[in-house]
Tab-separated table of C-alpha atoms and ligand atoms in Angstrom:
chain	number	residue	atom	x	y	z
A	273	UNK	CA	54.556	14.260	67.271
A	274	UNK	CA	53.867	15.636	63.844
A	275	UNK	CA	54.220	19.178	62.089
A	276	UNK	CA	51.682	20.354	59.757
A	277	UNK	CA	52.794	22.752	57.158
A	278	UNK	CA	50.238	25.027	55.631
A	279	UNK	CA	50.795	25.916	51.985
A	280	UNK	CA	49.152	29.308	50.928
A	281	UNK	CA	50.670	31.613	48.133
A	282	UNK	CA	53.737	29.656	48.143
A	283	UNK	CA	53.269	26.518	46.037
A	284	UNK	CA	56.979	25.243	45.954
A	285	UNK	CA	59.379	23.234	47.707
A	286	UNK	CA	62.620	25.387	47.322
A	287	UNK	CA	63.196	28.351	49.453
A	288	UNK	CA	60.161	27.617	51.561
A	289	UNK	CA	61.143	28.399	55.127
A	290	UNK	CA	57.760	26.970	56.734
A	291	UNK	CA	58.497	23.599	54.902
A	292	UNK	CA	62.146	23.514	55.771
A	293	UNK	CA	61.352	23.948	59.509
A	294	UNK	CA	58.509	21.310	59.245
A	295	UNK	CA	60.852	18.949	57.638
A	296	UNK	CA	63.178	19.013	60.687
A	297	UNK	CA	60.458	17.053	62.500
A	298	UNK	CA	61.768	13.584	62.677
A	299	UNK	CA	58.372	12.384	63.208
A	300	UNK	CA	57.088	13.554	59.971
A	301	UNK	CA	54.697	16.055	58.297
A	302	UNK	CA	51.502	16.567	57.035
A	303	UNK	CA	51.198	19.195	54.055
A	304	UNK	CA	47.970	21.030	53.891
A	305	UNK	CA	46.475	23.317	51.120
A	306	UNK	CA	43.406	25.016	52.284
A	307	UNK	CA	40.976	26.927	49.925
A	308	UNK	CA	39.614	29.476	52.168
A	309	UNK	CA	36.954	31.785	50.671
A	310	UNK	CA	35.087	32.463	53.794
A	311	UNK	CA	37.362	34.089	56.293
A	312	UNK	CA	37.094	37.745	56.824
A	313	UNK	CA	39.450	39.874	54.394
A	314	UNK	CA	39.944	36.867	52.054
A	315	UNK	CA	39.104	37.858	48.461
A	316	UNK	CA	37.616	35.265	46.255
A	317	UNK	CA	39.838	34.207	43.607
A	318	UNK	CA	38.982	35.364	39.909
A	319	UNK	CA	38.462	32.807	37.113
A	320	UNK	CA	41.932	33.029	35.643
A	321	UNK	CA	43.459	32.651	38.972
A	322	UNK	CA	41.479	29.609	39.846
A	323	UNK	CA	42.597	27.893	36.481
A	324	UNK	CA	46.157	28.555	37.551
A	325	UNK	CA	45.635	27.293	41.083
A	326	UNK	CA	44.107	23.974	39.880
A	327	UNK	CA	47.339	23.290	37.773
A	328	UNK	CA	49.745	24.613	40.246
A	329	UNK	CA	48.251	22.463	43.050
A	330	UNK	CA	48.542	19.494	40.698
A	331	UNK	CA	52.117	20.199	40.102
A	332	UNK	CA	52.988	20.706	43.846
A	333	UNK	CA	50.864	17.433	44.761
A	334	UNK	CA	53.044	15.527	42.189
A	335	UNK	CA	56.314	16.711	43.535
A	336	UNK	CA	55.239	16.067	47.081
A	337	UNK	CA	54.044	12.609	46.153
A	338	UNK	CA	57.329	11.949	44.586
A	339	UNK	CA	59.103	12.390	48.073
A	340	UNK	CA	56.446	10.277	49.940
A	341	UNK	CA	54.270	13.165	51.261
A	342	UNK	CA	50.522	13.354	50.240
A	343	UNK	CA	49.059	16.938	49.866
A	344	UNK	CA	45.820	17.223	51.863
A	345	UNK	CA	43.311	19.548	50.276
A	346	UNK	CA	40.623	21.045	52.379
A	347	UNK	CA	38.010	23.832	51.966
A	348	UNK	CA	36.719	26.305	54.599
A	349	UNK	CA	37.640	29.167	56.906
A	350	UNK	CA	41.198	28.594	58.311
A	351	UNK	CA	40.077	29.342	61.887
A	352	UNK	CA	37.865	26.079	61.843
A	353	UNK	CA	39.841	23.928	59.298
A	354	UNK	CA	43.373	24.154	60.534
A	355	UNK	CA	42.573	23.051	64.219
A	356	UNK	CA	40.532	20.338	62.746
A	357	UNK	CA	43.259	19.045	60.799
A	358	UNK	CA	45.734	19.591	63.598
A	359	UNK	CA	43.398	17.305	65.684
A	360	UNK	CA	43.067	14.760	62.951
A	361	UNK	CA	46.767	14.084	62.555
A	362	UNK	CA	47.782	14.766	66.044
A	363	UNK	CA	50.014	17.758	65.083
A	364	UNK	CA	51.986	19.380	67.908
A	365	UNK	CA	53.410	22.088	65.631
A	366	UNK	CA	52.132	24.220	62.627
A	367	UNK	CA	54.247	26.269	60.373
A	368	UNK	CA	53.331	28.739	57.472
A	369	UNK	CA	54.846	31.518	55.504
A	370	UNK	CA	53.510	34.760	56.328
A	371	UNK	CA	50.698	36.812	54.344
A	372	UNK	CA	50.790	40.486	54.377
A	373	UNK	CA	47.282	41.704	53.303
A	374	UNK	CA	43.914	41.442	55.487
A	375	UNK	CA	44.385	37.844	56.018
A	376	UNK	CA	47.150	38.356	58.448
A	377	UNK	CA	44.322	38.922	61.165
A	378	UNK	CA	43.031	35.450	60.541
A	379	UNK	CA	46.672	34.244	60.836
A	380	UNK	CA	47.223	36.210	64.171
A	381	UNK	CA	44.061	34.832	65.716
A	382	UNK	CA	44.853	31.440	64.593
A	383	UNK	CA	48.353	31.476	65.836
A	384	UNK	CA	47.059	32.772	69.077
A	385	UNK	CA	44.237	29.966	69.464
A	386	UNK	CA	46.773	27.204	68.438
A	387	UNK	CA	49.294	28.342	70.895
A	388	UNK	CA	46.678	28.465	73.646
A	389	UNK	CA	45.781	24.931	72.903
A	390	UNK	CA	49.395	23.888	73.312
A	391	UNK	CA	50.356	23.654	69.604
A	392	UNK	CA	53.686	25.358	68.505
A	393	UNK	CA	52.392	27.929	65.594
A	394	UNK	CA	55.334	29.480	63.763
A	395	UNK	CA	55.199	31.685	60.855
A	396	UNK	CA	58.169	32.497	58.492
A	397	UNK	CA	59.153	35.290	55.829
A	398	UNK	CA	58.778	33.707	52.377
A	399	UNK	CA	56.950	36.019	49.722
A	400	UNK	CA	59.114	39.261	49.962
A	401	UNK	CA	62.397	40.482	49.783
A	402	UNK	CA	62.190	42.462	53.068
A	403	UNK	CA	59.534	42.190	55.782
A	404	UNK	CA	57.150	45.311	55.430
A	405	UNK	CA	57.910	46.413	58.918
A	406	UNK	CA	61.513	46.367	58.433
A	407	UNK	CA	61.595	49.203	55.878
A	408	UNK	CA	60.698	52.216	57.725
A	409	UNK	CA	61.479	56.012	57.302
A	410	UNK	CA	63.617	57.754	59.663
A	411	UNK	CA	60.486	58.979	61.732
A	412	UNK	CA	59.398	55.266	61.758
A	413	UNK	CA	56.619	55.643	59.167
A	414	UNK	CA	56.336	54.014	55.821
A	415	UNK	CA	57.372	55.159	52.494
A	416	UNK	CA	54.757	56.563	50.128
A	417	UNK	CA	57.270	57.272	47.320
A	418	UNK	CA	58.786	54.411	45.322
A	419	UNK	CA	62.377	55.855	44.883
A	420	UNK	CA	62.793	56.487	48.458
A	421	UNK	CA	61.409	53.172	49.362
A	422	UNK	CA	63.774	51.367	47.099
A	423	UNK	CA	66.789	53.280	47.914
A	424	UNK	CA	66.050	52.339	51.589
A	425	UNK	CA	65.593	48.661	50.657
A	426	UNK	CA	69.009	48.729	49.083
A	427	UNK	CA	70.919	50.100	51.973
A	428	UNK	CA	69.413	47.588	54.259
A	429	UNK	CA	71.249	44.052	54.353
A	430	UNK	CA	70.369	42.070	51.142
A	431	UNK	CA	67.671	39.527	51.127
A	432	UNK	CA	68.777	36.395	52.893
A	433	UNK	CA	70.142	33.293	50.680
A	434	UNK	CA	67.397	31.411	49.410
A	435	UNK	CA	66.976	27.886	51.346
A	436	UNK	CA	67.446	24.794	49.275
A	437	UNK	CA	64.724	22.261	49.070
A	438	UNK	CA	64.587	20.002	51.912
A	439	UNK	CA	66.671	16.745	51.824
A	440	UNK	CA	64.901	14.710	54.401
A	441	UNK	CA	61.286	13.789	53.892
A	442	UNK	CA	58.981	11.946	56.337
A	443	UNK	CA	55.208	11.675	55.963
A	444	UNK	CA	53.513	11.727	59.363
A	445	UNK	CA	51.902	8.338	60.161
A	446	UNK	CA	48.439	9.765	60.458
A	447	UNK	CA	47.495	11.462	57.216
A	448	UNK	CA	43.954	13.206	57.246
A	449	UNK	CA	41.793	12.574	54.160
A	450	UNK	CA	41.935	14.949	51.317
A	451	UNK	CA	39.408	16.309	49.300
A	452	UNK	CA	39.317	15.784	45.646
A	453	UNK	CA	40.787	18.723	43.538
A	454	UNK	CA	38.245	18.207	40.804
A	455	UNK	CA	35.450	18.829	43.276
A	456	UNK	CA	36.583	22.394	43.741
A	457	UNK	CA	35.790	23.143	40.248
A	458	UNK	CA	38.400	25.589	39.579
A	459	UNK	CA	38.583	24.873	35.857
A	460	UNK	CA	36.021	26.503	33.435
A	461	UNK	CA	33.409	24.090	32.332
A	462	UNK	CA	31.112	25.345	29.497
A	463	UNK	CA	32.336	27.396	27.785
A	464	UNK	CA	35.924	26.433	28.110
A	465	UNK	CA	37.608	29.730	27.821
A	466	UNK	CA	41.088	28.499	28.983
A	467	UNK	CA	42.438	27.268	25.761
A	468	UNK	CA	44.736	30.361	25.292
A	469	UNK	CA	45.955	29.824	28.917
A	470	UNK	CA	46.662	26.268	28.169
A	471	UNK	CA	48.751	27.233	25.330
A	472	UNK	CA	50.690	29.994	26.828
A	473	UNK	CA	51.490	28.796	30.469
A	474	UNK	CA	52.624	25.834	32.407
A	475	UNK	CA	52.073	26.468	35.989
A	476	UNK	CA	54.332	24.797	38.738
A	477	UNK	CA	57.732	25.102	40.277
A	478	UNK	CA	59.533	23.172	37.540
A	479	UNK	CA	58.197	25.471	34.906
A	480	UNK	CA	58.899	28.678	36.975
A	481	UNK	CA	62.573	27.573	37.445
A	482	UNK	CA	62.933	27.055	33.715
A	483	UNK	CA	61.386	30.414	32.925
A	484	UNK	CA	63.871	32.218	35.243
A	485	UNK	CA	66.626	30.398	33.788
A	486	UNK	CA	65.714	31.151	30.250
A	487	UNK	CA	65.103	34.669	30.939
A	488	UNK	CA	68.380	35.104	32.797
A	489	UNK	CA	70.278	33.507	30.136
A	490	UNK	CA	68.609	34.686	26.962
A	491	UNK	CA	66.672	37.910	27.484
A	492	UNK	CA	67.953	39.695	30.565
A	493	UNK	CA	70.645	41.633	28.791
A	494	UNK	CA	68.031	43.147	26.559
A	495	UNK	CA	65.560	43.721	29.118
A	496	UNK	CA	66.531	47.396	30.024
A	497	UNK	CA	66.210	48.358	26.294
A	498	UNK	CA	63.249	46.410	25.204
A	499	UNK	CA	60.999	46.058	28.335
A	500	UNK	CA	58.673	48.698	27.082
A	501	UNK	CA	58.043	47.250	23.669
A	502	UNK	CA	55.065	44.905	23.928
A	503	UNK	CA	55.754	43.302	20.583
A	504	UNK	CA	59.282	42.177	21.771
A	505	UNK	CA	58.061	39.851	24.527
A	506	UNK	CA	61.350	40.743	26.346
A	507	UNK	CA	60.205	40.748	29.904
A	508	UNK	CA	60.571	37.811	32.114
A	509	UNK	CA	56.812	36.519	32.173
A	510	UNK	CA	57.630	35.626	35.779
A	511	UNK	CA	54.589	37.497	37.411
A	512	UNK	CA	52.256	34.361	37.767
A	513	UNK	CA	54.903	32.303	39.073
A	514	UNK	CA	55.782	34.881	41.637
A	515	UNK	CA	52.006	35.481	42.349
A	516	UNK	CA	51.612	31.779	43.325
A	517	UNK	CA	54.984	31.588	45.021
A	518	UNK	CA	56.103	28.832	42.474
A	519	UNK	CA	59.469	30.718	42.866
A	520	UNK	CA	60.444	32.981	45.669
A	521	UNK	CA	61.553	36.699	45.168
A	522	UNK	CA	64.781	35.925	46.990
A	523	UNK	CA	65.613	33.090	44.660
A	524	UNK	CA	64.753	35.460	41.640
A	525	UNK	CA	66.961	38.146	43.223
A	526	UNK	CA	70.159	35.959	43.999
A	527	UNK	CA	69.971	34.179	40.720
A	528	UNK	CA	69.554	37.333	38.824
A	529	UNK	CA	72.572	38.980	40.500
A	530	UNK	CA	74.667	35.714	40.026
A	531	UNK	CA	73.819	35.518	36.235
A	532	UNK	CA	76.443	38.110	35.247
A	533	UNK	CA	73.493	39.748	33.162
A	534	UNK	CA	72.654	43.572	33.292
A	535	UNK	CA	69.716	43.205	35.829
A	536	UNK	CA	69.411	46.588	37.452
A	537	UNK	CA	66.220	47.572	35.561
A	538	UNK	CA	64.785	44.155	36.238
A	539	UNK	CA	65.508	44.187	39.802
A	540	UNK	CA	63.961	47.686	40.143
A	541	UNK	CA	60.687	46.122	38.847
A	542	UNK	CA	60.833	43.479	41.607
A	543	UNK	CA	61.079	46.635	43.764
A	544	UNK	CA	57.715	47.888	42.498
A	545	UNK	CA	56.293	44.465	43.537
A	546	UNK	CA	57.797	44.936	46.769
A	547	UNK	CA	56.447	48.576	47.198
A	548	UNK	CA	53.007	47.287	46.192
A	549	UNK	CA	52.998	44.822	49.024
A	550	UNK	CA	54.497	47.431	51.532
A	551	UNK	CA	51.614	49.644	50.628
A	552	UNK	CA	49.058	46.860	51.080
A	553	UNK	CA	50.436	45.875	54.342
A	554	UNK	CA	49.799	49.449	55.514
A	555	UNK	CA	46.419	49.769	53.667
A	556	UNK	CA	44.754	46.304	53.663
A	557	UNK	CA	41.692	47.655	51.851
A	558	UNK	CA	43.885	48.689	48.879
A	559	UNK	CA	41.370	47.297	46.395
A	560	UNK	CA	38.337	49.132	47.934
A	561	UNK	CA	39.390	52.513	48.819
A	562	UNK	CA	41.867	55.165	47.079
A	563	UNK	CA	44.781	56.178	49.341
A	564	UNK	CA	43.900	59.768	48.491
A	565	UNK	CA	40.649	60.233	50.474
A	566	UNK	CA	39.731	63.205	48.169
A	567	UNK	CA	38.756	60.350	45.650
A	568	UNK	CA	36.066	59.179	47.871
A	569	UNK	CA	34.004	62.099	46.554
A	570	UNK	CA	35.243	61.744	42.747
A	571	UNK	CA	32.740	62.245	40.095
A	572	UNK	CA	32.997	58.863	38.334
A	573	UNK	CA	30.493	58.167	35.586
A	574	UNK	CA	28.033	55.316	35.818
A	575	UNK	CA	29.511	52.895	33.349
A	576	UNK	CA	27.624	52.449	30.085
A	577	UNK	CA	27.175	48.697	29.941
A	578	UNK	CA	27.829	48.749	26.083
A	579	UNK	CA	31.186	50.809	26.640
A	580	UNK	CA	32.372	48.781	29.440
A	581	UNK	CA	31.753	45.500	27.377
A	582	UNK	CA	33.605	47.159	24.365
A	583	UNK	CA	36.536	47.873	26.687
A	584	UNK	CA	36.625	44.433	28.191
A	585	UNK	CA	36.342	42.628	24.982
A	586	UNK	CA	38.716	44.767	23.004
A	587	UNK	CA	36.157	46.486	20.886
A	588	UNK	CA	36.938	50.269	21.228
A	589	UNK	CA	38.413	51.014	18.000
A	590	UNK	CA	41.709	52.004	19.419
A	591	UNK	CA	43.996	49.122	18.375
A	592	UNK	CA	46.442	49.367	21.204
A	593	UNK	CA	43.747	49.274	23.777
A	594	UNK	CA	41.905	46.301	21.857
A	595	UNK	CA	45.056	44.457	21.467
A	596	UNK	CA	45.950	44.508	25.231
A	597	UNK	CA	42.410	43.725	26.275
A	598	UNK	CA	42.322	40.819	23.808
A	599	UNK	CA	45.755	39.482	24.939
A	600	UNK	CA	44.489	39.539	28.472
A	601	UNK	CA	41.371	37.598	27.673
A	602	UNK	CA	43.265	35.015	25.617
A	603	UNK	CA	46.422	34.590	27.704
A	604	UNK	CA	45.660	35.772	31.194
A	605	UNK	CA	48.314	38.602	31.083
A	606	UNK	CA	48.961	41.787	29.300
A	607	UNK	CA	52.242	43.662	28.876
A	608	UNK	CA	52.929	46.087	31.526
A	609	UNK	CA	52.968	49.319	29.127
A	610	UNK	CA	49.542	48.192	27.682
A	611	UNK	CA	48.089	47.641	31.194
A	612	UNK	CA	48.810	51.381	31.673
A	613	UNK	CA	47.275	52.331	28.497
A	614	UNK	CA	44.122	50.311	28.850
A	615	UNK	CA	43.618	51.321	32.270
A	616	UNK	CA	43.983	54.871	31.624
A	617	UNK	CA	41.347	54.515	28.829
A	618	UNK	CA	38.899	53.168	31.063
A	619	UNK	CA	39.450	55.448	34.131
A	620	UNK	CA	40.242	58.661	32.234
A	621	UNK	CA	38.575	58.588	28.808
A	622	UNK	CA	35.525	56.676	30.033
A	623	UNK	CA	35.778	58.215	33.594
A	624	UNK	CA	34.860	54.660	35.080
A	625	UNK	CA	35.615	54.064	38.563
A	626	UNK	CA	39.179	52.317	38.950
A	627	UNK	CA	37.617	49.625	41.067
A	628	UNK	CA	35.586	48.348	38.130
A	629	UNK	CA	38.558	48.007	35.961
A	630	UNK	CA	40.492	46.451	38.819
A	631	UNK	CA	37.865	43.976	39.299
A	632	UNK	CA	37.985	42.942	35.597
A	633	UNK	CA	41.700	42.447	35.875
A	634	UNK	CA	41.365	40.632	39.135
A	635	UNK	CA	39.013	38.122	37.303
A	636	UNK	CA	40.914	37.705	34.071
A	637	UNK	CA	44.770	37.923	34.911
A	638	UNK	CA	46.656	34.942	35.969
A	639	UNK	CA	48.858	36.934	37.843
A	640	UNK	CA	46.161	38.769	39.685
A	641	UNK	CA	47.875	39.901	42.808
A	642	UNK	CA	46.141	41.315	46.053
A	643	UNK	CA	48.753	44.089	46.127
A	644	UNK	CA	49.950	44.909	42.488
A	645	UNK	CA	46.625	44.962	41.030
A	646	UNK	CA	44.911	47.574	43.147
A	647	UNK	CA	48.166	49.279	43.553
A	648	UNK	CA	48.843	49.914	39.849
A	649	UNK	CA	45.234	50.788	39.271
A	650	UNK	CA	45.227	53.173	41.993
A	651	UNK	CA	48.730	54.388	40.482
A	652	UNK	CA	46.857	54.981	37.054
A	653	UNK	CA	43.806	56.715	38.615
A	654	UNK	CA	45.908	59.008	40.431
A	655	UNK	CA	44.681	58.158	43.915
A	656	UNK	CA	47.554	55.841	45.049
A	657	UNK	CA	50.982	55.817	46.402
A	658	UNK	CA	53.444	57.683	44.214
A	659	UNK	CA	50.829	57.805	41.691
A	660	UNK	CA	50.660	59.156	38.208
A	661	UNK	CA	49.823	62.911	38.151
A	662	UNK	CA	46.182	63.549	37.155
A	663	UNK	CA	46.918	65.252	34.053
A	664	UNK	CA	48.845	62.262	32.532
A	665	UNK	CA	46.175	60.862	30.334
A	666	UNK	CA	47.675	58.311	27.983
A	667	UNK	CA	46.718	58.957	24.485
A	668	UNK	CA	46.203	55.487	22.823
A	669	UNK	CA	47.365	56.624	19.373
A	670	UNK	CA	50.609	58.218	20.526
A	671	UNK	CA	51.321	55.452	22.869
A	672	UNK	CA	51.070	53.020	19.974
A	673	UNK	CA	53.289	55.268	17.742
A	674	UNK	CA	55.819	55.213	20.468
A	675	UNK	CA	55.775	51.676	21.898
A	676	UNK	CA	54.633	49.571	18.868
A	677	UNK	CA	55.970	51.684	15.942
A	678	UNK	CA	55.886	48.861	13.571
A	679	UNK	CA	52.430	47.732	14.743
A	680	UNK	CA	53.523	44.133	15.530
A	681	UNK	CA	51.621	43.924	18.792
A	682	UNK	CA	48.546	45.239	17.284
A	683	UNK	CA	48.562	43.061	14.284
A	684	UNK	CA	49.198	39.940	16.442
A	685	UNK	CA	46.202	40.645	18.768
A	686	UNK	CA	43.792	43.110	17.196
A	687	UNK	CA	44.445	43.389	13.417
A	688	UNK	CA	40.786	44.393	12.701
A	689	UNK	CA	40.649	47.031	15.336
A	690	UNK	CA	41.320	50.089	13.170
A	691	UNK	CA	38.421	49.305	11.105
A	692	UNK	CA	35.967	49.558	14.180
A	693	UNK	CA	34.257	52.955	15.080
A	694	UNK	CA	36.164	54.585	17.908
A	695	UNK	CA	34.281	54.486	21.182
A	696	UNK	CA	34.926	57.910	22.393
A	697	UNK	CA	36.412	61.281	21.077
A	698	UNK	CA	39.869	61.300	22.717
A	699	UNK	CA	40.029	65.094	22.901
A	700	UNK	CA	36.541	65.718	24.476
A	701	UNK	CA	36.985	62.901	26.907
A	702	UNK	CA	40.312	64.046	27.815
A	703	UNK	CA	38.903	67.626	28.555
A	704	UNK	CA	36.143	66.124	30.672
A	705	UNK	CA	38.647	64.108	32.878
A	706	UNK	CA	40.836	67.120	33.367
A	707	UNK	CA	37.895	69.071	34.533
A	708	UNK	CA	36.641	66.305	37.082
A	709	UNK	CA	40.250	66.001	38.389
A	710	UNK	CA	40.621	69.706	38.682
A	711	UNK	CA	37.428	69.789	40.790
A	712	UNK	CA	39.337	67.632	43.363
A	713	UNK	CA	41.405	70.670	44.276
A	714	UNK	CA	45.101	70.980	43.963
A	715	UNK	CA	47.313	68.185	45.258
B	1675	FAD	P1	58.998	41.889	34.361
B	1675	FAD	O1	58.829	43.203	33.705
B	1675	FAD	O2	59.785	40.806	33.977
B	1675	FAD	O3	59.185	42.094	35.932
B	1675	FAD	C1	59.705	41.422	36.689
B	1675	FAD	C2	58.647	41.208	37.984
B	1675	FAD	O4	58.524	42.381	38.737
B	1675	FAD	C3	57.185	40.848	37.618
B	1675	FAD	O5	56.972	39.507	37.318
B	1675	FAD	C4	56.315	41.279	38.540
B	1675	FAD	O6	56.404	40.449	39.834
B	1675	FAD	C5	57.255	42.648	39.130
B	1675	FAD	N1	56.585	43.796	38.475
B	1675	FAD	C6	56.904	44.310	37.462
B	1675	FAD	N2	56.351	45.553	37.170
B	1675	FAD	C7	55.414	45.802	38.293
B	1675	FAD	C8	54.690	46.698	38.753
B	1675	FAD	N3	54.313	47.837	38.093
B	1675	FAD	N4	54.026	46.517	39.899
B	1675	FAD	C9	54.280	45.433	40.663
B	1675	FAD	N5	55.091	44.545	40.370
B	1675	FAD	C10	55.788	44.629	39.217
B	1675	FAD	N6	51.381	42.736	38.354
B	1675	FAD	C11	51.134	41.603	39.001
B	1675	FAD	O7	52.085	40.717	39.390
B	1675	FAD	N7	49.784	41.329	39.268
B	1675	FAD	C12	48.768	42.065	39.031
B	1675	FAD	O8	47.744	41.712	39.341
B	1675	FAD	C13	49.163	43.240	38.224
B	1675	FAD	N8	48.207	44.285	37.834
B	1675	FAD	C14	48.609	45.369	37.160
B	1675	FAD	C15	47.455	46.240	36.807
B	1675	FAD	C16	47.913	47.470	36.184
B	1675	FAD	C17	46.792	48.434	35.752
B	1675	FAD	C18	48.989	47.748	35.882
B	1675	FAD	C19	49.527	48.965	35.168
B	1675	FAD	C20	50.107	46.686	36.338
B	1675	FAD	C21	49.862	45.681	36.853
B	1675	FAD	N9	50.980	44.708	37.224
B	1675	FAD	C22	50.558	43.548	37.997
B	1675	FAD	C23	52.289	45.011	37.032
B	1675	FAD	C24	53.001	44.507	35.805
B	1675	FAD	O9	52.318	44.740	34.697
B	1675	FAD	C25	53.240	43.142	35.709
B	1675	FAD	O10	53.833	42.598	36.979
B	1675	FAD	C26	54.049	42.823	34.457
B	1675	FAD	O11	53.464	42.982	33.363
B	1675	FAD	C27	54.371	41.177	34.596
B	1675	FAD	O12	55.078	40.828	33.465
B	1675	FAD	P2	56.687	40.186	33.517
B	1675	FAD	O13	56.596	39.151	34.676
B	1675	FAD	O14	57.034	39.801	32.378
B	1675	FAD	O15	57.342	41.444	34.268
């Protein structure tokens, strides 16, 4: 008797229901991480995400090893690899925390086939505050407007108490061989573009825990007033830790409430994360298709390679756009306000299809998230759930004046930008975008 616990986007030991359940098996556990880029619906990770994953797996492997449990690494489609590992270790049970995107079809098929072969396959909640199918409108449908969604979440019973890390650890006697993490080549080789990521981040559960603690005790009271000021760096920086499940949203939720800090606005942002996942649950092709079907026929411009490269590299001549894109390239994240401004610039001033911008973010963000990234790009483009109205075209000059009045953010990331020629005429491109959007018909 052995239980196999399959780690996915939940690279932690605390508040990990699938791990807690597995550790109840007195005969011991096998811990598996599977790099699956072959199953249908699974999106290949971007470069920055691969960098994070390498380090997060290293941290998880060390924590498990300290408790006497090896981490088994394998590659391949889950439908083939999981049953093979089950056979190798003689497991009679498999546990995992649920996924909510297109991969859930893979999980459902696997669960069925394991059960047919007599293996007890069990899934648990772990990545969200509320399971998506539990938050429904009165008519039984799902919410398309954030405020109504978040109100509905709040009248539901609160998220369950986070589970502590298991106290009893037994490694199963038959441990399957592991692949070498370095053979996966998740880290960049030449050129090594990850210096800025190494400087900015420490992946892993311990670092996530420390970040949460520091935020709640040092910055949380200032959050509501300063969260929209990119130069203040007053937000939590928890997004990659949440993306990789190094801390659970339930833990963040409970500890925030207990901190005594003024956390209402912060919890509301966790609500946006929740809403993005809720939307992905109902639209698994969120990164491919606008929720508003009229956008299928939208008159996007074929991107000019030079213009696209200028946007990607932060060479547009609009300082707040350039600062954001360079912050992203160097650190793997960008302040939320500036994500909106840079995305609006691409989609509305350059009239480039939001999916092209979404893919660039997918490749360069360490917090690249299957729900939040396409959800927010759709929001900016105007085709998503509760999206920005089409006539909201962020003017990068007024945005900079309003949100970076002292210029501290631009000075830090793109001090030379104001001297560059401006890539576009803001007024003319705004008119062009308004005309293209008007052609869609009234909303
Ligand atoms: P905080 O302000 O401290 O917020 C706390 C947590 O709430 C975040 O860590 C995050 O998990 C969640 N959150 C905050 N804002 C949002 C939001 N608008 N949507 C969903 N969740 C939110 N966030 C990602 O986690 N992954 C992405 O791939 C991603 N892509 C984005 C793309 C665009 C075009 C835009 C406009 C936003 C995107 N966001 C994404 C949302 C947001 O920018 C980041 O979550 C935020 O900047 C992370 O910083 P923080 O952890 O300091 O956030």
